[in-house]
Amino acid sequence: MFKSIGSVLGNGGVRKADGAILAIQIRQITKKIISETLRDFGLEVLSQINVKTYRNGKVVITAPNVILAEMHMRENELIDGINKSLGHKVIYGLRFRVST
């Protein structure tokens, strides 16, 4: 009987939840790629790495300073792995923050 505004406007009605779901998927894939790339460090070190947020093509990652140095050196490898897992270029950069 009633039509949604999205169908009337013809844009398909992009919901805010779609962005949240994408952000969760990106966080999970990023954690997986980091674990695969830095598997030499062991589980104790990998457990200290946290993928915090995704916004505007950038992922924020927190970890101890020594690990961040290694991740910074492998930044392009991590970005390529994440985008390959997603199937298209979504991630343009990583931001690293020292965890306390």
PDB file of N, CA and C in Angstrom:
ATOM      1  N   MET A   1       0.817  -1.170   0.000  1.00  0.00           N
ATOM      2  CA  MET A   1       0.000   0.000   0.000  1.00  0.00           C
ATOM      3  C   MET A   1       0.874   1.252   0.000  1.00  0.00           C
ATOM      4  N   PHE A   2       1.822   1.357   0.959  1.00  0.00           N
ATOM      5  CA  PHE A   2       2.725   2.498   1.009  1.00  0.00           C
ATOM      6  C   PHE A   2       4.063   2.108   0.405  1.00  0.00           C
ATOM      7  N   LYS A   3       4.702   3.062  -0.234  1.00  0.00           N
ATOM      8  CA  LYS A   3       6.034   2.841  -0.801  1.00  0.00           C
ATOM      9  C   LYS A   3       7.064   3.538   0.072  1.00  0.00           C
ATOM     10  N   SER A   4       8.221   2.916   0.170  1.00  0.00           N
ATOM     11  CA  SER A   4       9.290   3.553   0.945  1.00  0.00           C
ATOM     12  C   SER A   4       9.826   4.760   0.184  1.00  0.00           C
ATOM     13  N   ILE A   5      10.392   5.694   0.910  1.00  0.00           N
ATOM     14  CA  ILE A   5      10.942   6.897   0.288  1.00  0.00           C
ATOM     15  C   ILE A   5      12.072   6.521  -0.666  1.00  0.00           C
ATOM     16  N   GLY A   6      12.873   5.522  -0.280  1.00  0.00           N
ATOM     17  CA  GLY A   6      13.977   5.081  -1.135  1.00  0.00           C
ATOM     18  C   GLY A   6      13.509   4.580  -2.481  1.00  0.00           C
ATOM     19  N   SER A   7      12.391   3.833  -2.508  1.00  0.00           N
ATOM     20  CA  SER A   7      11.891   3.328  -3.783  1.00  0.00           C
ATOM     21  C   SER A   7      11.304   4.447  -4.625  1.00  0.00           C
ATOM     22  N   VAL A   8      10.709   5.442  -3.986  1.00  0.00           N
ATOM     23  CA  VAL A   8      10.156   6.577  -4.716  1.00  0.00           C
ATOM     24  C   VAL A   8      11.274   7.418  -5.318  1.00  0.00           C
ATOM     25  N   LEU A   9      12.336   7.626  -4.558  1.00  0.00           N
ATOM     26  CA  LEU A   9      13.453   8.419  -5.046  1.00  0.00           C
ATOM     27  C   LEU A   9      14.351   7.641  -5.994  1.00  0.00           C
ATOM     28  N   GLY A  10      14.289   6.321  -5.945  1.00  0.00           N
ATOM     29  CA  GLY A  10      15.064   5.487  -6.851  1.00  0.00           C
ATOM     30  C   GLY A  10      16.499   5.251  -6.445  1.00  0.00           C
ATOM     31  N   ASN A  11      16.843   5.505  -5.196  1.00  0.00           N
ATOM     32  CA  ASN A  11      18.234   5.294  -4.778  1.00  0.00           C
ATOM     33  C   ASN A  11      18.426   3.986  -4.034  1.00  0.00           C
ATOM     34  N   GLY A  12      17.415   3.197  -3.893  1.00  0.00           N
ATOM     35  CA  GLY A  12      17.538   1.908  -3.230  1.00  0.00           C
ATOM     36  C   GLY A  12      17.522   1.995  -1.725  1.00  0.00           C
ATOM     37  N   GLY A  13      17.475   3.169  -1.183  1.00  0.00           N
ATOM     38  CA  GLY A  13      17.366   3.327   0.266  1.00  0.00           C
ATOM     39  C   GLY A  13      18.576   2.814   1.024  1.00  0.00           C
ATOM     40  N   VAL A  14      19.703   3.447   0.869  1.00  0.00           N
ATOM     41  CA  VAL A  14      20.902   3.039   1.595  1.00  0.00           C
ATOM     42  C   VAL A  14      20.678   3.304   3.081  1.00  0.00           C
ATOM     43  N   ARG A  15      20.841   2.269   3.873  1.00  0.00           N
ATOM     44  CA  ARG A  15      20.616   2.382   5.312  1.00  0.00           C
ATOM     45  C   ARG A  15      21.922   2.636   6.036  1.00  0.00           C
ATOM     46  N   LYS A  16      21.808   3.255   7.190  1.00  0.00           N
ATOM     47  CA  LYS A  16      22.984   3.510   8.015  1.00  0.00           C
ATOM     48  C   LYS A  16      23.611   2.195   8.471  1.00  0.00           C
ATOM     49  N   ALA A  17      22.799   1.170   8.658  1.00  0.00           N
ATOM     50  CA  ALA A  17      23.294  -0.125   9.113  1.00  0.00           C
ATOM     51  C   ALA A  17      24.241  -0.758   8.103  1.00  0.00           C
ATOM     52  N   ASP A  18      24.066  -0.447   6.817  1.00  0.00           N
ATOM     53  CA  ASP A  18      24.959  -1.015   5.804  1.00  0.00           C
ATOM     54  C   ASP A  18      26.407  -0.603   6.061  1.00  0.00           C
ATOM     55  N   GLY A  19      26.624   0.641   6.438  1.00  0.00           N
ATOM     56  CA  GLY A  19      27.970   1.115   6.760  1.00  0.00           C
ATOM     57  C   GLY A  19      28.532   0.454   8.002  1.00  0.00           C
ATOM     58  N   ALA A  20      27.672   0.207   8.980  1.00  0.00           N
ATOM     59  CA  ALA A  20      28.118  -0.454  10.209  1.00  0.00           C
ATOM     60  C   ALA A  20      28.523  -1.898   9.933  1.00  0.00           C
ATOM     61  N   ILE A  21      27.767  -2.562   9.094  1.00  0.00           N
ATOM     62  CA  ILE A  21      28.086  -3.953   8.742  1.00  0.00           C
ATOM     63  C   ILE A  21      29.403  -4.015   7.982  1.00  0.00           C
ATOM     64  N   LEU A  22      29.603  -3.086   7.049  1.00  0.00           N
ATOM     65  CA  LEU A  22      30.864  -3.028   6.313  1.00  0.00           C
ATOM     66  C   LEU A  22      32.032  -2.790   7.263  1.00  0.00           C
ATOM     67  N   ALA A  23      31.871  -1.886   8.222  1.00  0.00           N
ATOM     68  CA  ALA A  23      32.938  -1.588   9.179  1.00  0.00           C
ATOM     69  C   ALA A  23      33.294  -2.818  10.007  1.00  0.00           C
ATOM     70  N   ILE A  24      32.297  -3.585  10.422  1.00  0.00           N
ATOM     71  CA  ILE A  24      32.549  -4.811  11.194  1.00  0.00           C
ATOM     72  C   ILE A  24      33.301  -5.827  10.343  1.00  0.00           C
ATOM     73  N   GLN A  25      32.871  -5.985   9.084  1.00  0.00           N
ATOM     74  CA  GLN A  25      33.566  -6.913   8.187  1.00  0.00           C
ATOM     75  C   GLN A  25      35.016  -6.494   7.980  1.00  0.00           C
ATOM     76  N   ILE A  26      35.242  -5.209   7.790  1.00  0.00           N
ATOM     77  CA  ILE A  26      36.598  -4.717   7.573  1.00  0.00           C
ATOM     78  C   ILE A  26      37.452  -4.944   8.810  1.00  0.00           C
ATOM     79  N   ARG A  27      36.907  -4.721   9.997  1.00  0.00           N
ATOM     80  CA  ARG A  27      37.659  -4.957  11.233  1.00  0.00           C
ATOM     81  C   ARG A  27      38.050  -6.429  11.356  1.00  0.00           C
ATOM     82  N   GLN A  28      37.116  -7.348  11.048  1.00  0.00           N
ATOM     83  CA  GLN A  28      37.402  -8.783  11.141  1.00  0.00           C
ATOM     84  C   GLN A  28      38.452  -9.199  10.117  1.00  0.00           C
ATOM     85  N   ILE A  29      38.318  -8.736   8.891  1.00  0.00           N
ATOM     86  CA  ILE A  29      39.277  -9.093   7.843  1.00  0.00           C
ATOM     87  C   ILE A  29      40.651  -8.515   8.161  1.00  0.00           C
ATOM     88  N   THR A  30      40.688  -7.280   8.664  1.00  0.00           N
ATOM     89  CA  THR A  30      41.965  -6.658   9.018  1.00  0.00           C
ATOM     90  C   THR A  30      42.668  -7.454  10.104  1.00  0.00           C
ATOM     91  N   LYS A  31      41.943  -7.861  11.122  1.00  0.00           N
ATOM     92  CA  LYS A  31      42.532  -8.665  12.206  1.00  0.00           C
ATOM     93  C   LYS A  31      43.090  -9.982  11.646  1.00  0.00           C
ATOM     94  N   LYS A  32      42.349 -10.602  10.725  1.00  0.00           N
ATOM     95  CA  LYS A  32      42.795 -11.867  10.123  1.00  0.00           C
ATOM     96  C   LYS A  32      44.073 -11.662   9.298  1.00  0.00           C
ATOM     97  N   ILE A  33      44.112 -10.618   8.484  1.00  0.00           N
ATOM     98  CA  ILE A  33      45.284 -10.355   7.647  1.00  0.00           C
ATOM     99  C   ILE A  33      46.501 -10.021   8.511  1.00  0.00           C
ATOM    100  N   ILE A  34      46.295  -9.249   9.570  1.00  0.00           N
ATOM    101  CA  ILE A  34      47.397  -8.933  10.488  1.00  0.00           C
ATOM    102  C   ILE A  34      47.932 -10.211  11.124  1.00  0.00           C
ATOM    103  N   SER A  35      47.031 -11.096  11.550  1.00  0.00           N
ATOM    104  CA  SER A  35      47.456 -12.364  12.166  1.00  0.00           C
ATOM    105  C   SER A  35      48.260 -13.217  11.197  1.00  0.00           C
ATOM    106  N   GLU A  36      47.848 -13.241   9.930  1.00  0.00           N
ATOM    107  CA  GLU A  36      48.567 -14.020   8.926  1.00  0.00           C
ATOM    108  C   GLU A  36      49.924 -13.386   8.601  1.00  0.00           C
ATOM    109  N   THR A  37      49.954 -12.073   8.487  1.00  0.00           N
ATOM    110  CA  THR A  37      51.174 -11.372   8.101  1.00  0.00           C
ATOM    111  C   THR A  37      52.220 -11.381   9.207  1.00  0.00           C
ATOM    112  N   LEU A  38      51.779 -11.252  10.451  1.00  0.00           N
ATOM    113  CA  LEU A  38      52.702 -11.165  11.584  1.00  0.00           C
ATOM    114  C   LEU A  38      52.705 -12.434  12.431  1.00  0.00           C
ATOM    115  N   ARG A  39      52.441 -13.569  11.819  1.00  0.00           N
ATOM    116  CA  ARG A  39      52.356 -14.825  12.575  1.00  0.00           C
ATOM    117  C   ARG A  39      53.680 -15.200  13.247  1.00  0.00           C
ATOM    118  N   ASP A  40      54.801 -14.602  12.783  1.00  0.00           N
ATOM    119  CA  ASP A  40      56.115 -14.873  13.381  1.00  0.00           C
ATOM    120  C   ASP A  40      56.195 -14.405  14.833  1.00  0.00           C
ATOM    121  N   PHE A  41      55.361 -13.443  15.210  1.00  0.00           N
ATOM    122  CA  PHE A  41      55.430 -12.863  16.549  1.00  0.00           C
ATOM    123  C   PHE A  41      54.769 -13.718  17.620  1.00  0.00           C
ATOM    124  N   GLY A  42      53.880 -14.611  17.255  1.00  0.00           N
ATOM    125  CA  GLY A  42      53.223 -15.466  18.239  1.00  0.00           C
ATOM    126  C   GLY A  42      51.907 -14.887  18.744  1.00  0.00           C
ATOM    127  N   LEU A  43      51.134 -15.742  19.382  1.00  0.00           N
ATOM    128  CA  LEU A  43      49.797 -15.373  19.835  1.00  0.00           C
ATOM    129  C   LEU A  43      49.796 -14.312  20.929  1.00  0.00           C
ATOM    130  N   GLU A  44      50.787 -14.351  21.804  1.00  0.00           N
ATOM    131  CA  GLU A  44      50.832 -13.377  22.908  1.00  0.00           C
ATOM    132  C   GLU A  44      50.954 -11.953  22.371  1.00  0.00           C
ATOM    133  N   VAL A  45      51.791 -11.767  21.372  1.00  0.00           N
ATOM    134  CA  VAL A  45      51.976 -10.445  20.783  1.00  0.00           C
ATOM    135  C   VAL A  45      50.757 -10.058  19.948  1.00  0.00           C
ATOM    136  N   LEU A  46      50.234 -10.994  19.156  1.00  0.00           N
ATOM    137  CA  LEU A  46      49.074 -10.706  18.312  1.00  0.00           C
ATOM    138  C   LEU A  46      47.844 -10.330  19.123  1.00  0.00           C
ATOM    139  N   SER A  47      47.742 -10.851  20.337  1.00  0.00           N
ATOM    140  CA  SER A  47      46.587 -10.530  21.175  1.00  0.00           C
ATOM    141  C   SER A  47      46.612  -9.069  21.646  1.00  0.00           C
ATOM    142  N   GLN A  48      47.751  -8.407  21.550  1.00  0.00           N
ATOM    143  CA  GLN A  48      47.870  -7.006  21.960  1.00  0.00           C
ATOM    144  C   GLN A  48      47.487  -6.031  20.848  1.00  0.00           C
ATOM    145  N   ILE A  49      47.244  -6.547  19.645  1.00  0.00           N
ATOM    146  CA  ILE A  49      46.882  -5.702  18.505  1.00  0.00           C
ATOM    147  C   ILE A  49      45.364  -5.579  18.464  1.00  0.00           C
ATOM    148  N   ASN A  50      44.878  -4.342  18.378  1.00  0.00           N
ATOM    149  CA  ASN A  50      43.437  -4.091  18.312  1.00  0.00           C
ATOM    150  C   ASN A  50      43.118  -3.250  17.087  1.00  0.00           C
ATOM    151  N   VAL A  51      42.126  -3.707  16.327  1.00  0.00           N
ATOM    152  CA  VAL A  51      41.620  -2.925  15.207  1.00  0.00           C
ATOM    153  C   VAL A  51      40.464  -2.110  15.757  1.00  0.00           C
ATOM    154  N   LYS A  52      40.641  -0.800  15.834  1.00  0.00           N
ATOM    155  CA  LYS A  52      39.681   0.064  16.525  1.00  0.00           C
ATOM    156  C   LYS A  52      38.528   0.510  15.627  1.00  0.00           C
ATOM    157  N   THR A  53      38.818   1.265  14.576  1.00  0.00           N
ATOM    158  CA  THR A  53      37.748   1.849  13.766  1.00  0.00           C
ATOM    159  C   THR A  53      38.079   1.806  12.290  1.00  0.00           C
ATOM    160  N   TYR A  54      37.025   1.935  11.492  1.00  0.00           N
ATOM    161  CA  TYR A  54      37.148   2.120  10.048  1.00  0.00           C
ATOM    162  C   TYR A  54      36.297   3.328   9.681  1.00  0.00           C
ATOM    163  N   ARG A  55      36.909   4.280   8.985  1.00  0.00           N
ATOM    164  CA  ARG A  55      36.165   5.444   8.534  1.00  0.00           C
ATOM    165  C   ARG A  55      36.870   6.051   7.321  1.00  0.00           C
ATOM    166  N   ASN A  56      36.113   6.342   6.299  1.00  0.00           N
ATOM    167  CA  ASN A  56      36.619   7.034   5.108  1.00  0.00           C
ATOM    168  C   ASN A  56      37.853   6.371   4.505  1.00  0.00           C
ATOM    169  N   GLY A  57      37.836   5.047   4.415  1.00  0.00           N
ATOM    170  CA  GLY A  57      38.934   4.328   3.781  1.00  0.00           C
ATOM    171  C   GLY A  57      40.158   4.121   4.639  1.00  0.00           C
ATOM    172  N   LYS A  58      40.068   4.462   5.926  1.00  0.00           N
ATOM    173  CA  LYS A  58      41.218   4.302   6.819  1.00  0.00           C
ATOM    174  C   LYS A  58      40.838   3.460   8.025  1.00  0.00           C
ATOM    175  N   VAL A  59      41.758   2.578   8.406  1.00  0.00           N
ATOM    176  CA  VAL A  59      41.567   1.710   9.564  1.00  0.00           C
ATOM    177  C   VAL A  59      42.539   2.151  10.650  1.00  0.00           C
ATOM    178  N   VAL A  60      42.037   2.299  11.869  1.00  0.00           N
ATOM    179  CA  VAL A  60      42.880   2.682  13.005  1.00  0.00           C
ATOM    180  C   VAL A  60      43.222   1.428  13.795  1.00  0.00           C
ATOM    181  N   ILE A  61      44.522   1.227  14.031  1.00  0.00           N
ATOM    182  CA  ILE A  61      45.026   0.040  14.720  1.00  0.00           C
ATOM    183  C   ILE A  61      45.857   0.489  15.915  1.00  0.00           C
ATOM    184  N   THR A  62      45.624  -0.129  17.062  1.00  0.00           N
ATOM    185  CA  THR A  62      46.443   0.163  18.246  1.00  0.00           C
ATOM    186  C   THR A  62      47.241  -1.082  18.621  1.00  0.00           C
ATOM    187  N   ALA A  63      48.471  -0.841  19.063  1.00  0.00           N
ATOM    188  CA  ALA A  63      49.364  -1.928  19.469  1.00  0.00           C
ATOM    189  C   ALA A  63      50.565  -1.312  20.179  1.00  0.00           C
ATOM    190  N   PRO A  64      51.368  -2.137  20.846  1.00  0.00           N
ATOM    191  CA  PRO A  64      52.608  -1.621  21.436  1.00  0.00           C
ATOM    192  C   PRO A  64      53.541  -1.057  20.357  1.00  0.00           C
ATOM    193  N   ASN A  65      54.395  -0.143  20.749  1.00  0.00           N
ATOM    194  CA  ASN A  65      55.247   0.600  19.837  1.00  0.00           C
ATOM    195  C   ASN A  65      56.115  -0.292  18.941  1.00  0.00           C
ATOM    196  N   VAL A  66      56.710  -1.324  19.489  1.00  0.00           N
ATOM    197  CA  VAL A  66      57.599  -2.199  18.710  1.00  0.00           C
ATOM    198  C   VAL A  66      56.825  -2.898  17.584  1.00  0.00           C
ATOM    199  N   ILE A  67      55.628  -3.345  17.885  1.00  0.00           N
ATOM    200  CA  ILE A  67      54.810  -4.020  16.874  1.00  0.00           C
ATOM    201  C   ILE A  67      54.363  -3.020  15.812  1.00  0.00           C
ATOM    202  N   LEU A  68      54.040  -1.805  16.229  1.00  0.00           N
ATOM    203  CA  LEU A  68      53.613  -0.787  15.273  1.00  0.00           C
ATOM    204  C   LEU A  68      54.710  -0.467  14.267  1.00  0.00           C
ATOM    205  N   ALA A  69      55.954  -0.497  14.704  1.00  0.00           N
ATOM    206  CA  ALA A  69      57.061  -0.249  13.782  1.00  0.00           C
ATOM    207  C   ALA A  69      57.086  -1.310  12.683  1.00  0.00           C
ATOM    208  N   GLU A  70      56.905  -2.553  13.063  1.00  0.00           N
ATOM    209  CA  GLU A  70      56.872  -3.650  12.081  1.00  0.00           C
ATOM    210  C   GLU A  70      55.654  -3.522  11.165  1.00  0.00           C
ATOM    211  N   MET A  71      54.510  -3.180  11.735  1.00  0.00           N
ATOM    212  CA  MET A  71      53.292  -3.037  10.935  1.00  0.00           C
ATOM    213  C   MET A  71      53.423  -1.872   9.965  1.00  0.00           C
ATOM    214  N   HIS A  72      54.073  -0.816  10.398  1.00  0.00           N
ATOM    215  CA  HIS A  72      54.271   0.336   9.521  1.00  0.00           C
ATOM    216  C   HIS A  72      55.137  -0.043   8.315  1.00  0.00           C
ATOM    217  N   MET A  73      56.153  -0.866   8.544  1.00  0.00           N
ATOM    218  CA  MET A  73      57.008  -1.324   7.442  1.00  0.00           C
ATOM    219  C   MET A  73      56.229  -2.206   6.470  1.00  0.00           C
ATOM    220  N   ARG A  74      55.242  -2.932   6.961  1.00  0.00           N
ATOM    221  CA  ARG A  74      54.456  -3.840   6.121  1.00  0.00           C
ATOM    222  C   ARG A  74      53.081  -3.262   5.747  1.00  0.00           C
ATOM    223  N   GLU A  75      52.938  -1.958   5.854  1.00  0.00           N
ATOM    224  CA  GLU A  75      51.645  -1.314   5.638  1.00  0.00           C
ATOM    225  C   GLU A  75      51.047  -1.625   4.259  1.00  0.00           C
ATOM    226  N   ASN A  76      51.837  -1.503   3.203  1.00  0.00           N
ATOM    227  CA  ASN A  76      51.320  -1.761   1.851  1.00  0.00           C
ATOM    228  C   ASN A  76      50.886  -3.211   1.693  1.00  0.00           C
ATOM    229  N   GLU A  77      51.642  -4.124   2.264  1.00  0.00           N
ATOM    230  CA  GLU A  77      51.286  -5.546   2.219  1.00  0.00           C
ATOM    231  C   GLU A  77      49.962  -5.790   2.939  1.00  0.00           C
ATOM    232  N   LEU A  78      49.764  -5.149   4.080  1.00  0.00           N
ATOM    233  CA  LEU A  78      48.515  -5.297   4.827  1.00  0.00           C
ATOM    234  C   LEU A  78      47.329  -4.716   4.050  1.00  0.00           C
ATOM    235  N   ILE A  79      47.502  -3.526   3.487  1.00  0.00           N
ATOM    236  CA  ILE A  79      46.425  -2.894   2.721  1.00  0.00           C
ATOM    237  C   ILE A  79      46.047  -3.749   1.521  1.00  0.00           C
ATOM    238  N   ASP A  80      47.051  -4.252   0.801  1.00  0.00           N
ATOM    239  CA  ASP A  80      46.776  -5.102  -0.362  1.00  0.00           C
ATOM    240  C   ASP A  80      46.032  -6.371   0.040  1.00  0.00           C
ATOM    241  N   GLY A  81      46.430  -6.987   1.150  1.00  0.00           N
ATOM    242  CA  GLY A  81      45.757  -8.198   1.616  1.00  0.00           C
ATOM    243  C   GLY A  81      44.317  -7.951   2.018  1.00  0.00           C
ATOM    244  N   ILE A  82      44.067  -6.830   2.690  1.00  0.00           N
ATOM    245  CA  ILE A  82      42.703  -6.490   3.110  1.00  0.00           C
ATOM    246  C   ILE A  82      41.832  -6.240   1.890  1.00  0.00           C
ATOM    247  N   ASN A  83      42.322  -5.422   0.952  1.00  0.00           N
ATOM    248  CA  ASN A  83      41.537  -5.119  -0.250  1.00  0.00           C
ATOM    249  C   ASN A  83      41.301  -6.357  -1.104  1.00  0.00           C
ATOM    250  N   LYS A  84      42.285  -7.242  -1.167  1.00  0.00           N
ATOM    251  CA  LYS A  84      42.122  -8.485  -1.927  1.00  0.00           C
ATOM    252  C   LYS A  84      41.037  -9.352  -1.296  1.00  0.00           C
ATOM    253  N   SER A  85      40.998  -9.410   0.027  1.00  0.00           N
ATOM    254  CA  SER A  85      39.974 -10.189   0.722  1.00  0.00           C
ATOM    255  C   SER A  85      38.582  -9.598   0.514  1.00  0.00           C
ATOM    256  N   LEU A  86      38.503  -8.273   0.426  1.00  0.00           N
ATOM    257  CA  LEU A  86      37.216  -7.611   0.220  1.00  0.00           C
ATOM    258  C   LEU A  86      36.757  -7.668  -1.236  1.00  0.00           C
ATOM    259  N   GLY A  87      37.689  -7.891  -2.147  1.00  0.00           N
ATOM    260  CA  GLY A  87      37.325  -8.002  -3.551  1.00  0.00           C
ATOM    261  C   GLY A  87      37.456  -6.720  -4.341  1.00  0.00           C
ATOM    262  N   HIS A  88      37.641  -5.598  -3.683  1.00  0.00           N
ATOM    263  CA  HIS A  88      37.861  -4.327  -4.358  1.00  0.00           C
ATOM    264  C   HIS A  88      38.539  -3.355  -3.392  1.00  0.00           C
ATOM    265  N   LYS A  89      39.016  -2.239  -3.933  1.00  0.00           N
ATOM    266  CA  LYS A  89      39.792  -1.308  -3.104  1.00  0.00           C
ATOM    267  C   LYS A  89      38.857  -0.495  -2.207  1.00  0.00           C
ATOM    268  N   VAL A  90      38.913  -0.800  -0.930  1.00  0.00           N
ATOM    269  CA  VAL A  90      38.110  -0.104   0.075  1.00  0.00           C
ATOM    270  C   VAL A  90      39.027   0.639   1.041  1.00  0.00           C
ATOM    271  N   ILE A  91      40.161   0.036   1.362  1.00  0.00           N
ATOM    272  CA  ILE A  91      41.102   0.589   2.323  1.00  0.00           C
ATOM    273  C   ILE A  91      42.191   1.357   1.575  1.00  0.00           C
ATOM    274  N   TYR A  92      42.389   2.613   1.970  1.00  0.00           N
ATOM    275  CA  TYR A  92      43.414   3.450   1.350  1.00  0.00           C
ATOM    276  C   TYR A  92      44.574   3.734   2.289  1.00  0.00           C
ATOM    277  N   GLY A  93      44.384   3.500   3.567  1.00  0.00           N
ATOM    278  CA  GLY A  93      45.454   3.771   4.504  1.00  0.00           C
ATOM    279  C   GLY A  93      45.205   3.168   5.868  1.00  0.00           C
ATOM    280  N   LEU A  94      46.272   3.000   6.613  1.00  0.00           N
ATOM    281  CA  LEU A  94      46.193   2.514   7.982  1.00  0.00           C
ATOM    282  C   LEU A  94      46.743   3.604   8.903  1.00  0.00           C
ATOM    283  N   ARG A  95      46.104   3.775  10.034  1.00  0.00           N
ATOM    284  CA  ARG A  95      46.583   4.705  11.051  1.00  0.00           C
ATOM    285  C   ARG A  95      46.997   3.878  12.248  1.00  0.00           C
ATOM    286  N   PHE A  96      48.174   4.155  12.762  1.00  0.00           N
ATOM    287  CA  PHE A  96      48.698   3.392  13.886  1.00  0.00           C
ATOM    288  C   PHE A  96      48.737   4.261  15.140  1.00  0.00           C
ATOM    289  N   ARG A  97      48.266   3.712  16.240  1.00  0.00           N
ATOM    290  CA  ARG A  97      48.277   4.396  17.530  1.00  0.00           C
ATOM    291  C   ARG A  97      48.925   3.477  18.558  1.00  0.00           C
ATOM    292  N   VAL A  98      49.724   4.046  19.442  1.00  0.00           N
ATOM    293  CA  VAL A  98      50.373   3.269  20.482  1.00  0.00           C
ATOM    294  C   VAL A  98      49.352   2.982  21.580  1.00  0.00           C
ATOM    295  N   SER A  99      49.242   1.707  21.928  1.00  0.00           N
ATOM    296  CA  SER A  99      48.332   1.331  23.022  1.00  0.00           C
ATOM    297  C   SER A  99      49.040   1.531  24.349  1.00  0.00           C
ATOM    298  N   THR A 100      48.243   1.807  25.366  1.00  0.00           N
ATOM    299  CA  THR A 100      48.841   2.060  26.679  1.00  0.00           C
ATOM    300  C   THR A 100      48.630   0.884  27.601  1.00  0.00           C
TER     301      THR A 100
END
